[in-house]
mmCIF file of C-alpha atoms in Angstrom:
data_model
loop_
_atom_site.group_PDB
_atom_site.id
_atom_site.type_symbol
_atom_site.label_atom_id
_atom_site.label_comp_id
_atom_site.label_asym_id
_atom_site.label_seq_id
_atom_site.Cartn_x
_atom_site.Cartn_y
_atom_site.Cartn_z
ATOM 1 C CA MET A 238 108.924 75.959 31.408
ATOM 2 C CA ILE A 239 106.616 77.569 28.840
ATOM 3 C CA ASN A 240 108.217 75.842 25.857
ATOM 4 C CA ARG A 241 107.582 76.196 22.155
ATOM 5 C CA THR A 242 105.289 73.185 21.921
ATOM 6 C CA LEU A 243 102.922 74.746 24.455
ATOM 7 C CA ILE A 244 103.256 78.149 22.772
ATOM 8 C CA ARG A 245 102.245 76.672 19.409
ATOM 9 C CA ILE A 246 99.173 75.038 20.941
ATOM 10 C CA LYS A 247 98.140 78.264 22.676
ATOM 11 C CA VAL A 248 98.664 80.341 19.523
ATOM 12 C CA VAL A 249 96.560 77.934 17.439
ATOM 13 C CA GLN A 250 93.796 78.134 20.054
ATOM 14 C CA MET A 251 93.991 81.936 20.199
ATOM 15 C CA VAL A 252 93.991 82.392 16.408
ATOM 16 C CA TYR A 253 90.977 80.067 16.249
ATOM 17 C CA SER A 254 89.158 82.125 18.898
ATOM 18 C CA TYR A 255 90.183 85.464 17.399
ATOM 19 C CA VAL A 256 89.020 84.601 13.877
ATOM 20 C CA LEU A 257 85.641 83.521 15.235
ATOM 21 C CA THR A 258 85.211 86.666 17.360
ATOM 22 C CA LYS A 259 87.223 89.331 15.541
ATOM 23 C CA ASP A 260 84.154 91.537 15.103
ATOM 24 C CA GLU A 261 84.008 91.866 18.902
ATOM 25 C CA THR A 262 87.692 91.306 19.834
ATOM 26 C CA THR A 263 90.602 93.639 19.126
ATOM 27 C CA LEU A 264 94.077 92.349 18.358
ATOM 28 C CA LYS A 265 95.288 93.994 21.566
ATOM 29 C CA ASP A 266 92.666 92.150 23.608
ATOM 30 C CA ALA A 267 93.602 88.870 21.939
ATOM 31 C CA LEU A 268 97.268 89.378 22.836
ATOM 32 C CA LYS A 269 96.265 90.013 26.450
ATOM 33 C CA GLN A 270 94.277 86.770 26.438
ATOM 34 C CA LEU A 271 97.250 84.909 24.981
ATOM 35 C CA ALA A 272 99.535 86.245 27.724
ATOM 36 C CA LYS A 273 96.947 85.340 30.352
ATOM 37 C CA SER A 274 96.730 81.791 29.020
ATOM 38 C CA PHE A 275 100.479 81.386 29.590
ATOM 39 C CA ASP A 276 100.131 82.811 33.112
ATOM 40 C CA LYS A 277 97.362 80.330 33.850
ATOM 41 C CA SER A 278 99.449 77.423 32.559
ATOM 42 C CA TYR A 279 102.209 78.327 34.982
ATOM 43 C CA GLU A 280 99.630 78.708 37.739
ATOM 44 C CA LEU A 281 98.450 75.142 37.079
ATOM 45 C CA TYR A 282 102.044 73.897 37.277
ATOM 46 C CA ASN A 283 102.368 75.444 40.739
ATOM 47 C CA TYR A 284 98.957 74.121 41.765
ATOM 48 C CA LEU A 285 100.116 70.581 40.910
ATOM 49 C CA LEU A 286 103.234 70.922 43.054
ATOM 50 C CA LEU A 287 101.225 72.429 45.913
ATOM 51 C CA LEU A 288 98.805 69.491 45.626
ATOM 52 C CA ILE A 289 101.565 67.151 46.816
ATOM 53 C CA VAL A 290 102.063 69.194 49.988
ATOM 54 C CA GLU A 291 98.391 69.708 50.790
ATOM 55 C CA LEU A 292 97.447 66.054 50.258
ATOM 56 C CA THR A 293 100.252 65.104 52.647
ATOM 57 C CA ASP A 294 99.052 67.673 55.186
ATOM 58 C CA LEU A 295 95.543 66.239 54.948
ATOM 59 C CA GLN A 296 96.808 62.724 55.676
ATOM 60 C CA ASP A 297 98.877 64.045 58.583
ATOM 61 C CA ARG A 298 95.731 65.590 60.086
ATOM 62 C CA ARG A 299 93.873 62.300 59.623
ATOM 63 C CA LEU A 300 96.568 60.390 61.482
ATOM 64 C CA ASP A 301 96.508 62.948 64.285
ATOM 65 C CA ASP A 302 92.699 62.787 64.529
ATOM 66 C CA ALA A 303 92.866 58.997 64.746
ATOM 67 C CA LYS A 304 95.205 59.202 67.758
ATOM 68 C CA ASN A 305 92.662 61.386 69.540
ATOM 69 C CA LYS A 306 89.663 59.116 69.008
ATOM 70 C CA TYR A 307 87.744 58.022 72.077
ATOM 71 C CA LEU A 308 88.977 54.436 71.679
ATOM 72 C CA PRO A 309 92.036 54.520 69.426
ATOM 73 C CA THR A 310 93.471 51.239 68.175
ATOM 74 C CA GLU A 311 97.124 50.262 68.366
ATOM 75 C CA GLU A 312 97.448 51.198 64.697
ATOM 76 C CA ASP A 313 95.845 54.592 65.421
ATOM 77 C CA LEU A 314 98.350 55.275 68.187
ATOM 78 C CA ASN A 315 101.380 54.039 66.269
ATOM 79 C CA PRO A 316 100.674 54.674 62.565
ATOM 80 C CA ASN A 317 103.066 54.121 59.696
ATOM 81 C CA THR A 318 104.162 57.707 58.974
ATOM 82 C CA ARG A 319 106.256 56.983 55.907
ATOM 83 C CA PHE A 320 103.837 58.822 53.600
ATOM 84 C CA VAL A 321 103.715 62.005 55.686
ATOM 85 C CA ASP A 322 107.480 61.901 56.297
ATOM 86 C CA ASN A 323 108.220 61.847 52.561
ATOM 87 C CA ARG A 324 111.451 63.736 51.839
ATOM 88 C CA LEU A 325 110.191 65.265 48.595
ATOM 89 C CA VAL A 326 107.257 66.823 50.440
ATOM 90 C CA ALA A 327 109.603 68.306 53.027
ATOM 91 C CA MET A 328 111.708 69.837 50.244
ATOM 92 C CA LEU A 329 108.664 71.274 48.472
ATOM 93 C CA ARG A 330 107.401 72.666 51.759
ATOM 94 C CA GLU A 331 110.666 74.596 52.189
ATOM 95 C CA ASP A 332 111.182 75.667 48.572
ATOM 96 C CA LYS A 333 111.354 79.462 48.422
ATOM 97 C CA MET A 334 110.331 79.771 44.777
ATOM 98 C CA LEU A 335 107.192 77.689 45.298
ATOM 99 C CA ASN A 336 106.346 79.407 48.570
ATOM 100 C CA ASP A 337 106.767 82.865 47.045
ATOM 101 C CA TYR A 338 104.488 81.981 44.130
ATOM 102 C CA VAL A 339 101.840 80.468 46.400
ATOM 103 C CA SER A 340 101.940 83.516 48.682
ATOM 104 C CA GLU A 341 101.928 86.142 45.924
ATOM 105 C CA ASN A 342 99.154 84.473 43.926
ATOM 106 C CA LYS A 343 97.171 83.162 46.901
ATOM 107 C CA ILE A 344 96.694 79.679 45.471
ATOM 108 C CA THR A 345 95.409 76.859 47.677
ATOM 109 C CA TRP A 346 93.488 73.571 47.569
ATOM 110 C CA LYS A 347 91.896 74.219 50.953
ATOM 111 C CA ASN A 348 88.651 75.376 49.332
ATOM 112 C CA ASP A 349 88.307 71.980 47.648
ATOM 113 C CA ASP A 350 88.217 69.887 50.799
ATOM 114 C CA VAL A 351 85.620 67.361 49.570
ATOM 115 C CA PHE A 352 87.573 66.667 46.398
ATOM 116 C CA MET A 353 90.869 66.484 48.321
ATOM 117 C CA LYS A 354 89.470 63.861 50.690
ATOM 118 C CA LEU A 355 88.226 61.777 47.745
ATOM 119 C CA LEU A 356 91.531 62.053 45.907
ATOM 120 C CA LEU A 357 93.481 61.137 49.033
ATOM 121 C CA ASP A 358 91.287 58.059 49.467
ATOM 122 C CA LYS A 359 92.077 57.013 45.884
ATOM 123 C CA ILE A 360 95.790 57.438 46.603
ATOM 124 C CA LEU A 361 95.615 55.454 49.872
ATOM 125 C CA HIS A 362 93.863 52.576 48.085
ATOM 126 C CA SER A 363 96.204 52.530 45.104
ATOM 127 C CA GLU A 364 98.779 49.832 44.406
ATOM 128 C CA VAL A 365 101.421 52.573 44.128
ATOM 129 C CA TYR A 366 100.796 53.651 47.731
ATOM 130 C CA GLU A 367 100.584 50.124 49.114
ATOM 131 C CA LYS A 368 103.873 49.145 47.489
ATOM 132 C CA TYR A 369 105.595 52.277 48.775
ATOM 133 C CA MET A 370 104.407 51.790 52.347
ATOM 134 C CA SER A 371 105.521 48.154 52.480
ATOM 135 C CA ASP A 372 108.815 48.534 50.622
ATOM 136 C CA ASN A 373 112.065 48.264 52.556
ATOM 137 C CA GLU A 374 113.831 50.890 50.451
ATOM 138 C CA ASP A 375 114.176 54.221 52.240
ATOM 139 C CA SER A 376 115.663 57.053 50.190
ATOM 140 C CA LEU A 377 114.908 60.365 48.534
ATOM 141 C CA ALA A 378 114.796 58.588 45.160
ATOM 142 C CA HIS A 379 112.148 56.204 46.508
ATOM 143 C CA ASP A 380 110.140 59.094 47.963
ATOM 144 C CA CYS A 381 110.261 60.936 44.637
ATOM 145 C CA GLU A 382 109.299 57.813 42.709
ATOM 146 C CA LEU A 383 106.141 57.527 44.792
ATOM 147 C CA TRP A 384 104.887 60.919 43.618
ATOM 148 C CA LYS A 385 105.972 60.418 40.025
ATOM 149 C CA GLN A 386 103.925 57.216 39.903
ATOM 150 C CA LEU A 387 100.975 58.739 41.775
ATOM 151 C CA PHE A 388 100.821 61.489 39.162
ATOM 152 C CA LYS A 389 101.088 59.034 36.291
ATOM 153 C CA GLN A 390 98.721 56.370 37.584
ATOM 154 C CA VAL A 391 96.268 58.123 39.911
ATOM 155 C CA ILE A 392 96.150 61.920 39.699
ATOM 156 C CA LEU A 393 96.565 62.788 36.017
ATOM 157 C CA THR A 394 94.267 59.941 34.937
ATOM 158 C CA ASP A 395 91.474 60.878 37.333
ATOM 159 C CA ASP A 396 88.366 62.158 35.526
ATOM 160 C CA ASP A 397 87.121 63.973 38.629
ATOM 161 C CA PHE A 398 90.418 65.851 38.841
ATOM 162 C CA ALA A 399 90.225 66.873 35.189
ATOM 163 C CA GLN A 400 86.646 68.075 35.693
ATOM 164 C CA LEU A 401 87.594 70.073 38.785
ATOM 165 C CA LEU A 402 90.386 71.834 36.902
ATOM 166 C CA GLU A 403 88.071 72.597 33.993
ATOM 167 C CA ASN A 404 85.614 74.158 36.420
ATOM 168 C CA LYS A 405 88.376 76.214 38.027
ATOM 169 C CA SER A 406 89.642 77.737 34.773
ATOM 170 C CA VAL A 407 88.666 77.598 31.101
ATOM 171 C CA TYR A 408 92.367 78.003 30.340
ATOM 172 C CA TRP A 409 93.134 74.605 31.855
ATOM 173 C CA ASN A 410 91.015 72.489 29.494
ATOM 174 C CA ASP A 411 94.016 71.314 27.501
ATOM 175 C CA ASP A 412 96.860 72.033 29.930
ATOM 176 C CA LEU A 413 96.726 69.145 32.384
ATOM 177 C CA GLU A 414 98.765 66.613 30.389
ATOM 178 C CA ILE A 415 101.529 69.099 29.560
ATOM 179 C CA MET A 416 101.707 70.668 33.026
ATOM 180 C CA GLY A 417 101.583 67.208 34.582
ATOM 181 C CA THR A 418 104.666 66.311 32.544
ATOM 182 C CA PHE A 419 106.435 69.398 33.887
ATOM 183 C CA ALA A 420 105.416 68.551 37.470
ATOM 184 C CA ILE A 421 106.932 65.073 37.072
ATOM 185 C CA LYS A 422 110.057 66.615 35.555
ATOM 186 C CA THR A 423 110.307 68.895 38.598
ATOM 187 C CA ILE A 424 110.086 65.938 40.974
ATOM 188 C CA ARG A 425 112.969 64.407 39.038
ATOM 189 C CA ARG A 426 114.933 67.653 39.434
ATOM 190 C CA PHE A 427 114.494 67.480 43.220
ATOM 191 C CA GLU A 428 115.658 63.873 43.136
ATOM 192 C CA GLU A 429 118.761 64.811 41.143
ATOM 193 C CA GLY A 430 119.642 67.657 43.506
ATOM 194 C CA GLU A 431 119.175 70.563 41.078
ATOM 195 C CA GLU A 432 120.038 73.870 42.716
ATOM 196 C CA GLU A 433 116.758 75.429 41.532
ATOM 197 C CA PRO A 434 114.381 72.533 40.881
ATOM 198 C CA ILE A 435 111.246 74.638 40.408
ATOM 199 C CA LEU A 436 111.036 75.624 36.756
ATOM 200 C CA PRO A 437 110.717 79.345 35.912
ATOM 201 C CA MET A 438 107.842 80.439 33.716
ATOM 202 C CA TYR A 439 110.213 81.314 30.873
ATOM 203 C CA LYS A 440 113.653 79.736 30.839
ATOM 204 C CA ASP A 441 114.262 81.490 27.517
ATOM 205 C CA ARG A 442 112.737 84.981 27.267
ATOM 206 C CA ASP A 443 112.802 84.617 23.475
ATOM 207 C CA ASN A 444 109.908 82.190 23.834
ATOM 208 C CA GLU A 445 107.667 84.942 25.214
ATOM 209 C CA GLU A 446 108.331 87.097 22.146
ATOM 210 C CA PHE A 447 107.987 84.065 19.862
ATOM 211 C CA GLY A 448 104.394 83.546 21.031
ATOM 212 C CA LYS A 449 103.417 87.190 20.444
ATOM 213 C CA GLN A 450 105.032 87.373 17.010
ATOM 214 C CA LEU A 451 103.653 84.019 15.867
ATOM 215 C CA PHE A 452 100.134 85.084 16.803
ATOM 216 C CA MET A 453 100.297 88.538 15.194
ATOM 217 C CA LYS A 454 101.948 87.274 11.998
ATOM 218 C CA SER A 455 99.486 84.375 11.719
ATOM 219 C CA VAL A 456 96.543 86.774 11.923
ATOM 220 C CA ALA A 457 98.116 89.206 9.433
ATOM 221 C CA MET A 458 98.997 86.460 6.938
ATOM 222 C CA LYS A 459 95.826 84.376 7.238
ATOM 223 C CA ASP A 460 94.264 85.314 3.887
ATOM 224 C CA GLU A 461 97.570 84.792 2.094
ATOM 225 C CA ASN A 462 98.073 81.403 3.756
ATOM 226 C CA ASP A 463 94.466 80.342 3.097
ATOM 227 C CA ALA A 464 95.032 80.952 -0.618
ATOM 228 C CA LEU A 465 98.110 78.722 -0.517
ATOM 229 C CA ILE A 466 96.159 75.982 1.255
ATOM 230 C CA ASP A 467 93.217 76.188 -1.175
ATOM 231 C CA GLY A 468 95.592 75.771 -4.092
ATOM 232 C CA PHE A 469 96.521 72.297 -2.895
ATOM 233 C CA VAL A 470 93.126 71.033 -1.803
ATOM 234 C CA THR A 471 92.242 68.463 -4.485
ATOM 235 C CA ASP A 472 88.837 67.192 -5.566
ATOM 236 C CA LYS A 473 89.148 64.572 -2.830
ATOM 237 C CA TRP A 474 89.007 67.358 -0.239
ATOM 238 C CA ASP A 475 86.304 69.950 -0.898
ATOM 239 C CA VAL A 476 87.647 73.423 0.004
ATOM 240 C CA GLU A 477 84.385 74.336 1.699
ATOM 241 C CA ARG A 478 84.505 71.231 3.858
ATOM 242 C CA VAL A 479 88.040 71.625 5.225
ATOM 243 C CA ALA A 480 87.693 71.561 9.009
ATOM 244 C CA PHE A 481 88.077 75.056 10.427
ATOM 245 C CA MET A 482 90.603 73.916 13.042
ATOM 246 C CA ASP A 483 92.642 72.139 10.341
ATOM 247 C CA ARG A 484 92.812 75.389 8.411
ATOM 248 C CA ILE A 485 93.924 77.362 11.477
ATOM 249 C CA VAL A 486 96.617 74.796 12.297
ATOM 250 C CA MET A 487 97.927 75.001 8.727
ATOM 251 C CA ASP A 488 97.766 78.810 8.697
ATOM 252 C CA VAL A 489 99.920 79.055 11.833
ATOM 253 C CA CYS A 490 102.336 76.397 10.594
ATOM 254 C CA ILE A 491 102.858 78.110 7.234
ATOM 255 C CA THR A 492 103.442 81.414 9.037
ATOM 256 C CA GLU A 493 106.097 79.813 11.228
ATOM 257 C CA VAL A 494 107.802 78.130 8.278
ATOM 258 C CA LYS A 495 107.957 81.370 6.305
ATOM 259 C CA GLU A 496 108.708 83.875 9.058
ATOM 260 C CA PHE A 497 110.884 82.123 11.642
ATOM 261 C CA LEU A 498 114.067 81.277 9.797
ATOM 262 C CA SER A 499 115.919 79.775 12.769
ATOM 263 C CA ILE A 500 113.347 76.978 13.189
ATOM 264 C CA PRO A 501 113.927 73.964 10.890
ATOM 265 C CA THR A 502 111.010 73.318 8.557
ATOM 266 C CA SER A 503 110.771 69.670 9.641
ATOM 267 C CA VAL A 504 110.357 70.715 13.288
ATOM 268 C CA SER A 505 107.463 73.027 12.420
ATOM 269 C CA LEU A 506 105.737 70.419 10.251
ATOM 270 C CA ASN A 507 106.000 67.665 12.854
ATOM 271 C CA GLU A 508 104.713 69.910 15.652
ATOM 272 C CA TYR A 509 101.615 71.120 13.805
ATOM 273 C CA ILE A 510 100.734 67.722 12.392
ATOM 274 C CA GLU A 511 100.648 66.440 15.978
ATOM 275 C CA ILE A 512 98.516 69.411 17.041
ATOM 276 C CA ALA A 513 96.057 68.657 14.231
ATOM 277 C CA LYS A 514 95.784 65.035 15.378
ATOM 278 C CA CYS A 515 94.943 66.148 18.927
ATOM 279 C CA TYR A 516 92.643 69.091 18.280
ATOM 280 C CA SER A 517 90.718 68.448 15.087
ATOM 281 C CA THR A 518 89.166 65.454 13.308
ATOM 282 C CA PRO A 519 90.410 61.817 13.291
ATOM 283 C CA LYS A 520 91.640 62.207 9.689
ATOM 284 C CA SER A 521 93.310 65.541 10.285
ATOM 285 C CA GLY A 522 96.832 64.206 10.708
ATOM 286 C CA VAL A 523 96.952 62.659 7.235
ATOM 287 C CA PHE A 524 95.204 65.601 5.567
ATOM 288 C CA VAL A 525 97.264 68.331 7.247
ATOM 289 C CA ASN A 526 100.457 66.374 6.582
ATOM 290 C CA GLY A 527 99.653 66.132 2.868
ATOM 291 C CA ILE A 528 98.667 69.764 2.390
ATOM 292 C CA LEU A 529 101.513 71.238 4.441
ATOM 293 C CA ASN A 530 104.159 69.175 2.675
ATOM 294 C CA ALA A 531 102.753 70.213 -0.705
ATOM 295 C CA VAL A 532 102.746 73.890 0.316
ATOM 296 C CA VAL A 533 106.313 73.688 1.640
ATOM 297 C CA ARG A 534 107.594 71.992 -1.535
ATOM 298 C CA ASP A 535 105.980 74.723 -3.611
ATOM 299 C CA LEU A 536 107.416 77.528 -1.446
ATOM 300 C CA LYS A 537 110.877 75.985 -1.617
ATOM 301 C CA ALA A 538 110.655 75.651 -5.392
ATOM 302 C CA LYS A 539 109.731 79.338 -5.612
ATOM 303 C CA LYS A 540 112.597 80.255 -3.215
ATOM 304 C CA VAL A 541 110.134 81.704 -0.718
ATOM 305 C CA ILE A 542 111.630 79.311 1.809
ATOM 306 C CA VAL A 543 115.408 78.999 1.744
ATOM 307 C CA LYS A 544 115.993 76.953 4.922
ATOM 308 C CA ASP A 545 116.098 73.218 5.559
#
């Protein structure tokens, strides 16, 4: 689940933080923070899956409370229970891997009751919900589609939700989009009947080591990589005015290109150019693309890089 795209983003962020605070932060402490950031990403993934269950439980309690009103209406006494009877929710509720994680890490949305009520109201007033409740189709696929669309159209686009997550953990500032994608992928895995639909933190243990090595090598090689970058910054781009984040992105990319021989050069370049577009200035994509390609051509010409 923690894939190389996420690892690259986290390493860039950690190198950025470490360079700014290296007088107060040891390399060992930085590695611990990097590992913790991956743990927190996986925690968010589980929080998103648990959200489905707890929102459903909240609606179930609302329907039950309505039946017990002093003067309940016919609709109160005989509500449409399609939402609370959703098959995906039942499967999540019984999933051992999710339940074990929730129990061991004591995660819950029950302390965010005001937010949960507001989010549930947004769901109940959404077109996605209305269509689902009135549709004649009745299947696991239809139940799963409801939650895929609720994530895409209501939950992941909700500013209040993003703010709540940011308040819960500084590690989640940039994780919501990626972890939301994994949550939707997991819903699809339930729909397709995967034997173990919940994604493990590391499907490939090599990825865990990749993150550590990429960080340590990027820090060790920073001065060397900065010199390479400066050699290709033309008069159009003043060396002193190169955005700090751009420089960090390029440092980590050059490290990966030189040190990780099994990763195609084009893959590394494309990944870090996209990171620069997201995390630095509006012009960063074009600038980083130009500099990195010039550096790579030079390293290939000098036989420093001997891979495609």
